[in-house]
Coordinates of C-alpha atoms in Angstrom, one line a residue:
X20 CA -43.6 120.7 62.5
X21 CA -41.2 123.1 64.4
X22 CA -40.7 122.3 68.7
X23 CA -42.2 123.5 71.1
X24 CA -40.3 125.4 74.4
X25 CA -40.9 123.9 77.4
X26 CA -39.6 125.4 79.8
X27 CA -36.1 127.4 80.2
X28 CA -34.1 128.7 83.2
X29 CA -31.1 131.1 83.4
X30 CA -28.8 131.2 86.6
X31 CA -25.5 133.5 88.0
X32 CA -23.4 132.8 90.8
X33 CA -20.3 134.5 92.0
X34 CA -17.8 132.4 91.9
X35 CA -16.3 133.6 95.3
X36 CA -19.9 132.5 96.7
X37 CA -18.5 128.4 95.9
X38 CA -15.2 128.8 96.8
X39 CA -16.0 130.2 100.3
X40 CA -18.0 127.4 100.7
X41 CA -16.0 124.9 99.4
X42 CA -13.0 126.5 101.6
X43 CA -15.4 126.5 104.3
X44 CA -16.9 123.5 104.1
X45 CA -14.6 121.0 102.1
X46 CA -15.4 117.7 101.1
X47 CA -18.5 118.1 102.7
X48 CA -19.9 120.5 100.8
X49 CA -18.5 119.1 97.2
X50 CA -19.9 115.7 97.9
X51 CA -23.5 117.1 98.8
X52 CA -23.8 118.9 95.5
X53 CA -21.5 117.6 92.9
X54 CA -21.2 113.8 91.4
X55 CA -17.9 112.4 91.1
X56 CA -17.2 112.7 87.6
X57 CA -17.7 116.9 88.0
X58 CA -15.6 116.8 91.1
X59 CA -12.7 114.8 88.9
X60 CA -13.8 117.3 85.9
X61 CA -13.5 120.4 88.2
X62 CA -10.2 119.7 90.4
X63 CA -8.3 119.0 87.5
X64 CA -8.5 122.4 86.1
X65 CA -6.2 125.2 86.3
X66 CA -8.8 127.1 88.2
X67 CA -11.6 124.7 90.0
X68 CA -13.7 127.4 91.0
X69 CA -15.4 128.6 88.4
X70 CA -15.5 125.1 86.8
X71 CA -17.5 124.6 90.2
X72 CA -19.4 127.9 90.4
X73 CA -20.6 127.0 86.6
X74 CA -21.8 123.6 87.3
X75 CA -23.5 124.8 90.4
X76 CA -25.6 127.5 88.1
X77 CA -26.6 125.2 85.4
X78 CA -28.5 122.7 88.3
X79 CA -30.3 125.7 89.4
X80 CA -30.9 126.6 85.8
X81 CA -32.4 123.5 85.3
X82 CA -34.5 123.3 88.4
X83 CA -35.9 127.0 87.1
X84 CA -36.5 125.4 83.9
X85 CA -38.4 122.5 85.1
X86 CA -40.1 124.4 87.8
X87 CA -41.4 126.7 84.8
X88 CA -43.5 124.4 83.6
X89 CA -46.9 123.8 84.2
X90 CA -47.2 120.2 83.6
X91 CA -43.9 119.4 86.2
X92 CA -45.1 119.5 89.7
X93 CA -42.3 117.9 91.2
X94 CA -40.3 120.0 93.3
X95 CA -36.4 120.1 93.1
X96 CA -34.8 120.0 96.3
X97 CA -30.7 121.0 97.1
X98 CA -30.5 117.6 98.2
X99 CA -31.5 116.6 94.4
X100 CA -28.0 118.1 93.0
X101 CA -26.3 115.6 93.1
X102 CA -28.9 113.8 90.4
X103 CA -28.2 116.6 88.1
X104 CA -24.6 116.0 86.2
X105 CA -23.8 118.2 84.1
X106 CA -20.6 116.7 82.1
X107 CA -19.1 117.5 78.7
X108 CA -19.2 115.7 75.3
X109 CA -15.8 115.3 73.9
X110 CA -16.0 118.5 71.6
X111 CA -16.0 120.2 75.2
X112 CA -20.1 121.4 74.7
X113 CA -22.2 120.4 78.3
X114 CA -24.9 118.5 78.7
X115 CA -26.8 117.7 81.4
X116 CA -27.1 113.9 82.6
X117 CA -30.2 113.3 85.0
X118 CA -30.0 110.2 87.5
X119 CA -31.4 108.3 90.1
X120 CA -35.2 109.7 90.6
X121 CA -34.7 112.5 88.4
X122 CA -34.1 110.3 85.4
X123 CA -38.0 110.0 85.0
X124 CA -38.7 113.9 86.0
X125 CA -39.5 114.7 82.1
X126 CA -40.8 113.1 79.6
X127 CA -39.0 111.3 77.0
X128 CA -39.9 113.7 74.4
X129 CA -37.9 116.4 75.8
X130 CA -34.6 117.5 75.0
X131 CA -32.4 119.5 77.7
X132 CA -29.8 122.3 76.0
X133 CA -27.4 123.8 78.1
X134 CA -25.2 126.7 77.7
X135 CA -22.2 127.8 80.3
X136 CA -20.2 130.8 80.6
X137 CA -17.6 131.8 83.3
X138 CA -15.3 134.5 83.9
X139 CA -13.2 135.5 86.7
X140 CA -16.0 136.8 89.3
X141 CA -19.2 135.3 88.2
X142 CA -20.4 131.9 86.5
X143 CA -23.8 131.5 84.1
X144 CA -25.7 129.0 83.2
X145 CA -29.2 128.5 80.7
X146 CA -31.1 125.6 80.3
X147 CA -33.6 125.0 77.7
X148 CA -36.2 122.4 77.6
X149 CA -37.3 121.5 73.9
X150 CA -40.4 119.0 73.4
X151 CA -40.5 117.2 70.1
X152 CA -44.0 117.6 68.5
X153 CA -44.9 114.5 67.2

């Protein structure tokens, strides 16, 4: 029996848009959206900023992609970010790891796919929610 979509967001953010703020804002600003491990992740590559920018668009991605469906009422707040991860498998694909309250947000029949792409002035991000039929 194939799956069923469940819900899928898409999200693009100029990556000058994060490094203002991050220039602007500091510490302040990474600490309020990003987790620890992306923050390590991020400021040890060559360029942080997309890095940044792209991990920003995939937590909005996912909050579109849970807000599209009918059965989530739940409503994803800025201050929630930091509860979406989004970290990479070994082989380099992402994946998204939910924490704290979010960790219960969908059921356990759902599997989040992520896909990333950044280039020099913008950053993109789609999230697809799968539900296994059973």
């Amino acid at each position: 029996t194939p799956n069923v979509l469940y819900g899928i967001g898409t999200d693009i953010v100029e990556v000058k848009r994060i490094k203002n703020a991050i220039e602007k804002w500091g510490e302040r600003f990474l600490k309020r959206i990003f987790t620890e491990n992306e923050i390590a992740y991020c400021i040890n590559r060559k360029d942080p900023f997309p890095n940044f920018a792209v991990r920003f668009a995939a937590k909005e991605a996912f909050v579109k992609a849970v807000s599209s469906t009918e059965k989530q009422r739940k409503i994803i707040n800025i201050s929630d970010f930091k509860e979406i991860e989004i970290l990479n498998y070994p082989s380099g694909k992402p994946f998204i790891n939910l924490l704290g309250n979010l960790k219960t947000i969908l059921p356990d029949e759902i599997t989040i796919h992520l896909s990333l792409s950044h280039e020099r002035r913008y950053a993109l991000a789609t999230v697809v929610l799968e539900r296994k039929r059973t």
